[in-house]
Amino acid sequence: MNADLHCHSTVSDGQFAPAEVARRAHAGGVTLWSLTDHDEVGGQAEARAAAEALGMSYLCGVEISVTWASRTVHIVGLHIDPECQTLVDGLARTRDGRAARGEAIGEQLEKVGIPDAFAGALRYVSNPDMISRTHFARYMVEKGYAESTQDVFDRYLGDGKSCYVAHRWSKLADAVKWIQIAGGEAVIAHPGRYAYTPLEFDALFGEFIDLGGKAIEVVTGSHTPEQYREYADVARRFGFEASRGSDFHAAGETRVELGSLPPLPSDLKPVWERWL
Ligand code: AMP
Ligand code: MN
Ligand code: MN
Ligand code: MN
């Protein structure tokens, strides 16, 4: 089983259309796949059809932006029904405000000598409601303001950096509930990316468990190999099931290609086993 249960298409901030991401997943050896666009399920029908035509098993997915203790946390929902009205409405409310935030990011960039970034970023967006920092990063690399999208996040747009604009996303309890009502399981995405204190992490994991959350990502393209070990230990300590996904966005932009991550530690229970 080569499960890759986290990646993006042009429906959010990925470079390729859902069917093209499917082709890349298949070429990378993926046998169980999920497309998990940010706050949007508009790519699910295309992804599922493409996966099945290629002989891959498919789980409908989404990655929901949440604000918890003043920071952004991403919650992946797997095995969701993309037509569930509660989920669809919740995601629409989550997306609401991205355009205004994009304009505010553009104004911050203007102040540090980077003009017209909002209009520039919009050229990279398929769906203007989904404008994200990644689209700004691609524009800034194109214009030579930074060497790579990672460089843009490190210097300008990463959480707390000079042109970062704080934003209030959904509540953790709401995101988990929408996923559950849609028939899915909630998974804390790339926990190694959040700058919480140990006490805050314990509170986050405890609250997630109280809400019925059962799994975290352990092996993800957003973790270092050391973090694979660290969050495998967290999974053992809290009794979490584990997930695995590349978080692939674009060719050359992420550290890993679809399907290329190491397997989960063999003592951890994969979250996807319940659906096989
Ligand atoms: P947004 O939803 O607009 O806040 O953008 C979030 C997206 O930006 C994430 O899904 C990643 O694709 C990317 N991103 C956020 N933080 C970083 C970071 N520190 N390094 C690289 N990419 C990041
Ligand atoms: Mn992204
Ligand atoms: Mn994420
Ligand atoms: Mn992601």
Short mmCIF file of C-alpha atoms and ligand atoms in Angstrom, two decimals, residues 6 38 63 74 189-190 193 247, ligand 3:
data_model
loop_
_atom_site.label_atom_id
_atom_site.label_comp_id
_atom_site.label_asym_id
_atom_site.label_seq_id
_atom_site.Cartn_x
_atom_site.Cartn_y
_atom_site.Cartn_z
CA HIS A 6 -2.39 15.06 1.19
CA HIS A 38 -7.44 24.04 0.93
CA GLU A 63 -7.58 20.56 4.13
CA HIS A 74 -4.61 22.75 9.13
CA ALA A 189 -1.96 18.08 9.28
CA HIS A 190 1.84 18.46 9.64
CA ARG A 193 4.85 23.15 11.38
CA ASP A 247 1.68 17.81 0.63
MN MN B 3 -1.16 22.63 5.26
#
